[in-house]
Structures are given as C-alpha cells and as structure tokens.
Amino acid sequence: LTLTFLGGDLEVTHPTVQTIGEDHIARRSITFHQQLLSGLKSASNQVDLSLDRSCPAIEDIIATEGDVKAVLTDGDRTLFTGYLSTSYTWTLTHAGTQALAVTIEDTGTRLLGKAFIENGRHLFNCAASEAIEAICARAGITVSPSCVWLTEPVTRSVDASLSCRELLDQLVYELGHVYRFDELGQLCLFKVDCTSTEALQVLGKDDLVVVGGKAITLSKRIRQY
C-alpha cells in the first residue's frame, strides 16, 4: 500500500510518500466493495483494510488534514487507486491485536465534489465525451484511454451551483450509461442495456411469497429485475 500525503502538513522529517508492506496490514482484513449501479445511477467502489498499530504511517494518517492518495498493489499489479476516507476507527484483528481500520474510496468520491465553475455560466455545445472530459479535467480525474467515445451532441448551460459529480451523474444517466473508476483510478463508461421491463415478473400485494421457509406478503407492488 503506497500513501501520498497531499496536505503539506506533515512533520519535516516525515516523507510525503510512504509505503506500507504486508507485514503492517492485518491478515484477512482487505475487503473489496465494488458496485457499478445504485438503482440506475453510477455507484462508488471502496476497499476496507486494517493497519497494525505498529505501522509508522498511522501517526501521519491521523494527524494530516489534507487528502491522502492510496494505491493498493499486489507485486507489480495495481489492485485499487483512490483516497483514504477521513473516517477511521480502532479495531481488533482476528489475532486479537489492535489495528486502525481505514477505507480507500474511489477517485470520484473525493474529487468530483468540487464545483464545475466558480461563477457565471458555461455552455456545453459539443459531443458528449468532450463534455465528460471537460468535467473530469476540472475535477482532476483522468479518463481511461479505453473509455468508450460518445458522439451524441450535448447542448446545455451550466451555472456555478452544480458540482462535477451532479453534472457527470446527470449527463451519463441521460445518455443511458454509468461510470466507474478502474484500478488505476481512471474513469470508464458502461452502457446500461435495458430498454424495457414489460416482460419481467410483477408481484402484487395479494401474492404470497415464501422466503427461507417463512411466508410473507408484500404491502406494495414491486418489479423483479
């Protein structure tokens, strides 16, 4: 695990780039949470892990007020790129030792929150992918070279009230796509290929459903996807 402290507030003798080896990461503590969709909107990914209390980087993780970029690797293979969450807790490992539980959030969770423009208005009149690249450039995000190119025209006026996340979410949703961030922290697009739900089973409130040997009734109609 390689951490890059971007706040510039570490003690003078502490390096801004610190590498944490497997000896300081609690065994069986690394858990990936990957979700492409939340409803039909893009969802964020994250990784949970625990650092043994003897890890020297813990002092700086707790002390810094700036962003901490995190890259999790397995040998030469990059597994996840993101930023440390500002929420962390002390916990016990399976071996009964104390450890700091931290979460690595994907690139968008940390960077897409800034406003697209500070003031005034901006007019988009271009191909969709050009608009997406402009939003990502403003947020400091790299678009993956393998990302699909969307040629649909976009004409829209944007004011300073919209964040990069709100703008990107609305744009890709209207285009029938979702975005995610790959292991390098670069943005990728995926098409939501679902045009109709007419043929799907509909369960009504009068239907009896058995789950785990127990019968339940539904108070609302739901559509099964």
Tab-separated table of C-alpha atoms in Angstrom:
chain	number	residue	atom	x	y	z
A	1	LEU	CA	0.000	0.000	0.000
A	2	THR	CA	1.528	3.323	-1.111
A	3	LEU	CA	0.243	6.520	0.517
A	4	THR	CA	0.900	10.006	-0.844
A	5	PHE	CA	0.130	12.799	1.625
A	6	LEU	CA	-1.052	15.832	-0.326
A	7	GLY	CA	-1.788	18.242	2.523
A	8	GLY	CA	1.769	19.502	3.019
A	9	ASP	CA	1.242	19.412	6.790
A	10	LEU	CA	3.467	16.504	7.838
A	11	GLU	CA	6.432	16.911	10.146
A	12	VAL	CA	9.582	17.903	8.293
A	13	THR	CA	11.277	14.530	8.797
A	14	HIS	CA	8.260	12.549	7.566
A	15	PRO	CA	8.192	11.676	3.834
A	16	THR	CA	5.110	12.604	1.785
A	17	VAL	CA	5.202	9.197	0.045
A	18	GLN	CA	5.103	6.213	2.391
A	19	THR	CA	4.935	2.513	1.523
A	20	ILE	CA	3.194	0.084	3.861
A	21	GLY	CA	4.224	-3.543	3.422
A	22	GLU	CA	2.127	-6.633	4.008
A	23	ASP	CA	3.699	-7.056	7.460
A	24	HIS	CA	1.764	-3.965	8.640
A	25	ILE	CA	-1.563	-4.919	7.000
A	26	ALA	CA	-3.693	-7.215	9.136
A	27	ARG	CA	-4.238	-10.635	7.564
A	28	ARG	CA	-7.655	-11.256	6.011
A	29	SER	CA	-8.603	-7.604	6.578
A	30	ILE	CA	-8.700	-6.472	2.921
A	31	THR	CA	-12.262	-6.373	1.596
A	32	PHE	CA	-13.323	-5.002	-1.801
A	33	HIS	CA	-16.762	-3.400	-2.159
A	34	GLN	CA	-17.496	-2.914	-5.854
A	35	GLN	CA	-20.844	-1.745	-7.172
A	36	LEU	CA	-21.451	-0.445	-10.670
A	37	LEU	CA	-25.100	0.537	-10.210
A	38	SER	CA	-27.171	2.073	-7.436
A	39	GLY	CA	-30.631	1.905	-8.954
A	40	LEU	CA	-29.696	3.055	-12.436
A	41	LYS	CA	-27.149	5.633	-11.242
A	42	SER	CA	-23.390	5.202	-11.040
A	43	ALA	CA	-22.143	3.801	-7.723
A	44	SER	CA	-18.808	4.163	-5.966
A	45	ASN	CA	-16.306	1.448	-5.043
A	46	GLN	CA	-14.109	1.137	-1.979
A	47	VAL	CA	-11.667	-1.111	-0.144
A	48	ASP	CA	-11.586	-1.720	3.614
A	49	LEU	CA	-8.401	-2.812	5.370
A	50	SER	CA	-6.754	-2.667	8.775
A	51	LEU	CA	-3.256	-1.417	9.628
A	52	ASP	CA	-1.387	-2.958	12.545
A	53	ARG	CA	-0.872	-0.446	15.374
A	54	SER	CA	2.923	-0.684	14.866
A	55	CYS	CA	2.590	0.785	11.343
A	56	PRO	CA	4.559	4.083	11.332
A	57	ALA	CA	2.177	5.697	8.815
A	58	ILE	CA	-0.740	5.685	11.279
A	59	GLU	CA	0.589	8.776	13.049
A	60	ASP	CA	0.505	10.785	9.820
A	61	ILE	CA	-2.869	9.366	8.712
A	62	ILE	CA	-4.439	10.628	11.920
A	63	ALA	CA	-2.558	13.945	12.017
A	64	THR	CA	-2.952	15.160	8.435
A	65	GLU	CA	-5.849	17.359	7.356
A	66	GLY	CA	-5.112	17.002	3.651
A	67	ASP	CA	-6.031	14.351	1.099
A	68	VAL	CA	-4.128	11.072	1.150
A	69	LYS	CA	-3.879	9.249	-2.172
A	70	ALA	CA	-3.711	5.466	-1.788
A	71	VAL	CA	-2.569	2.809	-4.273
A	72	LEU	CA	-3.010	-0.843	-3.304
A	73	THR	CA	-0.798	-3.273	-5.206
A	74	ASP	CA	-0.015	-6.971	-5.268
A	75	GLY	CA	3.529	-7.217	-6.550
A	76	ASP	CA	3.601	-5.320	-9.853
A	77	ARG	CA	-0.188	-5.462	-10.253
A	78	THR	CA	-2.275	-2.460	-9.194
A	79	LEU	CA	-5.481	-3.532	-7.434
A	80	PHE	CA	-7.093	-0.221	-6.461
A	81	THR	CA	-6.373	3.506	-6.655
A	82	GLY	CA	-8.239	6.050	-4.585
A	83	TYR	CA	-8.095	8.238	-1.492
A	84	LEU	CA	-8.212	7.430	2.199
A	85	SER	CA	-11.527	8.214	3.822
A	86	THR	CA	-11.424	10.733	6.667
A	87	SER	CA	-13.387	8.217	8.746
A	88	TYR	CA	-11.355	5.550	10.546
A	89	THR	CA	-11.703	3.532	13.741
A	90	TRP	CA	-9.576	1.412	16.043
A	91	THR	CA	-10.451	-2.263	15.917
A	92	LEU	CA	-9.176	-5.717	16.846
A	93	THR	CA	-7.749	-8.137	14.287
A	94	HIS	CA	-8.518	-11.864	14.074
A	95	ALA	CA	-5.336	-12.408	16.075
A	96	GLY	CA	-6.576	-10.117	18.859
A	97	THR	CA	-4.144	-7.256	18.168
A	98	GLN	CA	-5.130	-3.599	17.865
A	99	ALA	CA	-5.333	-2.099	14.377
A	100	LEU	CA	-6.592	1.008	12.605
A	101	ALA	CA	-9.471	0.237	10.212
A	102	VAL	CA	-9.322	2.509	7.162
A	103	THR	CA	-11.267	2.781	3.920
A	104	ILE	CA	-9.909	3.613	0.466
A	105	GLU	CA	-12.597	5.392	-1.579
A	106	ASP	CA	-12.525	5.525	-5.363
A	107	THR	CA	-11.192	8.599	-7.130
A	108	GLY	CA	-14.599	10.113	-7.826
A	109	THR	CA	-15.734	10.020	-4.205
A	110	ARG	CA	-13.034	12.517	-3.272
A	111	LEU	CA	-12.544	14.590	-6.438
A	112	LEU	CA	-15.992	15.026	-8.010
A	113	GLY	CA	-17.360	17.141	-5.169
A	114	LYS	CA	-15.908	20.458	-6.383
A	115	ALA	CA	-17.998	22.955	-8.351
A	116	PHE	CA	-17.616	22.746	-12.118
A	117	ILE	CA	-17.283	26.547	-12.389
A	118	GLU	CA	-16.776	29.122	-9.643
A	119	ASN	CA	-19.196	31.728	-11.014
A	120	GLY	CA	-21.172	32.708	-14.115
A	121	ARG	CA	-22.400	30.169	-16.646
A	122	HIS	CA	-20.810	27.647	-19.004
A	123	LEU	CA	-22.313	26.451	-22.284
A	124	PHE	CA	-21.757	22.895	-23.474
A	125	ASN	CA	-22.287	22.531	-27.229
A	126	CYS	CA	-20.188	19.529	-28.169
A	127	ALA	CA	-20.006	15.740	-28.292
A	128	ALA	CA	-20.924	14.011	-25.033
A	129	SER	CA	-17.442	12.623	-24.462
A	130	GLU	CA	-15.928	16.084	-24.881
A	131	ALA	CA	-18.222	17.327	-22.115
A	132	ILE	CA	-17.273	14.370	-19.912
A	133	GLU	CA	-13.576	15.027	-20.468
A	134	ALA	CA	-14.058	18.703	-19.527
A	135	ILE	CA	-15.827	17.726	-16.290
A	136	CYS	CA	-13.094	15.222	-15.407
A	137	ALA	CA	-10.341	17.730	-16.206
A	138	ARG	CA	-11.949	20.227	-13.828
A	139	ALA	CA	-12.105	17.574	-11.080
A	140	GLY	CA	-8.524	16.396	-11.686
A	141	ILE	CA	-9.614	12.983	-12.976
A	142	THR	CA	-8.109	11.104	-15.927
A	143	VAL	CA	-10.413	9.469	-18.484
A	144	SER	CA	-9.218	5.949	-19.317
A	145	PRO	CA	-7.758	5.541	-22.839
A	146	SER	CA	-10.059	2.513	-23.235
A	147	CYS	CA	-13.187	4.505	-22.322
A	148	VAL	CA	-15.911	4.378	-24.988
A	149	TRP	CA	-16.380	7.582	-27.004
A	150	LEU	CA	-19.906	9.030	-27.043
A	151	THR	CA	-20.691	11.123	-30.111
A	152	GLU	CA	-24.189	12.214	-29.040
A	153	PRO	CA	-24.451	16.029	-29.099
A	154	VAL	CA	-24.807	17.832	-25.772
A	155	THR	CA	-26.197	21.359	-25.580
A	156	ARG	CA	-26.566	22.622	-22.042
A	157	SER	CA	-25.989	25.732	-19.969
A	158	VAL	CA	-24.440	25.138	-16.536
A	159	ASP	CA	-24.203	27.558	-13.616
A	160	ALA	CA	-21.964	27.581	-10.545
A	161	SER	CA	-24.465	25.690	-8.381
A	162	LEU	CA	-23.649	22.310	-9.965
A	163	SER	CA	-20.814	20.130	-8.724
A	164	CYS	CA	-18.782	17.965	-11.082
A	165	ARG	CA	-20.473	14.884	-9.605
A	166	GLU	CA	-24.014	16.206	-10.169
A	167	LEU	CA	-23.179	17.234	-13.707
A	168	LEU	CA	-21.470	13.948	-14.588
A	169	ASP	CA	-24.232	11.845	-12.975
A	170	GLN	CA	-26.965	13.639	-14.911
A	171	LEU	CA	-25.078	13.578	-18.192
A	172	VAL	CA	-24.213	9.874	-18.275
A	173	TYR	CA	-27.665	8.913	-16.928
A	174	GLU	CA	-29.404	10.777	-19.742
A	175	LEU	CA	-27.106	9.040	-22.220
A	176	GLY	CA	-28.004	5.584	-20.838
A	177	HIS	CA	-24.575	4.940	-19.314
A	178	VAL	CA	-22.899	4.642	-15.928
A	179	TYR	CA	-19.312	5.394	-14.968
A	180	ARG	CA	-16.848	3.645	-12.714
A	181	PHE	CA	-13.170	4.049	-11.899
A	182	ASP	CA	-10.732	1.305	-12.859
A	183	GLU	CA	-7.834	0.006	-10.782
A	184	LEU	CA	-5.703	2.972	-11.883
A	185	GLY	CA	-8.344	5.460	-10.741
A	186	GLN	CA	-9.295	6.396	-14.322
A	187	LEU	CA	-12.894	6.886	-15.455
A	188	CYS	CA	-14.628	4.287	-17.636
A	189	LEU	CA	-18.130	4.286	-19.131
A	190	PHE	CA	-20.559	1.371	-19.476
A	191	LYS	CA	-23.865	1.262	-21.330
A	192	VAL	CA	-26.999	0.283	-19.402
A	193	ASP	CA	-28.524	-2.116	-21.928
A	194	CYS	CA	-32.079	-2.354	-20.592
A	195	THR	CA	-34.817	-0.826	-22.737
A	196	SER	CA	-37.960	-2.342	-21.245
A	197	THR	CA	-39.276	-4.029	-18.107
A	198	GLU	CA	-42.590	-5.176	-19.584
A	199	ALA	CA	-41.677	-8.867	-19.732
A	200	LEU	CA	-40.470	-9.030	-16.137
A	201	GLN	CA	-42.494	-10.695	-13.409
A	202	VAL	CA	-44.666	-8.387	-11.290
A	203	LEU	CA	-45.541	-9.356	-7.726
A	204	GLY	CA	-48.662	-7.846	-6.160
A	205	LYS	CA	-49.636	-7.269	-2.549
A	206	ASP	CA	-52.026	-10.240	-2.628
A	207	ASP	CA	-49.313	-12.676	-3.674
A	208	LEU	CA	-47.867	-14.998	-1.053
A	209	VAL	CA	-44.096	-15.389	-1.174
A	210	VAL	CA	-42.015	-17.946	0.736
A	211	VAL	CA	-38.529	-16.871	1.815
A	212	GLY	CA	-36.360	-19.188	3.905
A	213	GLY	CA	-39.325	-21.367	4.781
A	214	LYS	CA	-41.376	-18.443	6.034
A	215	ALA	CA	-44.334	-16.908	4.209
A	216	ILE	CA	-44.558	-13.135	3.792
A	217	THR	CA	-46.950	-10.833	1.974
A	218	LEU	CA	-45.985	-7.713	0.059
A	219	SER	CA	-47.542	-4.414	1.058
A	220	LYS	CA	-46.553	-2.771	-2.251
A	221	ARG	CA	-46.194	-3.887	-5.834
A	222	ILE	CA	-42.579	-4.399	-6.783
A	223	ARG	CA	-40.991	-5.308	-10.072
A	224	GLN	CA	-38.408	-8.070	-10.078
A	225	TYR	CA	-35.258	-7.314	-12.082
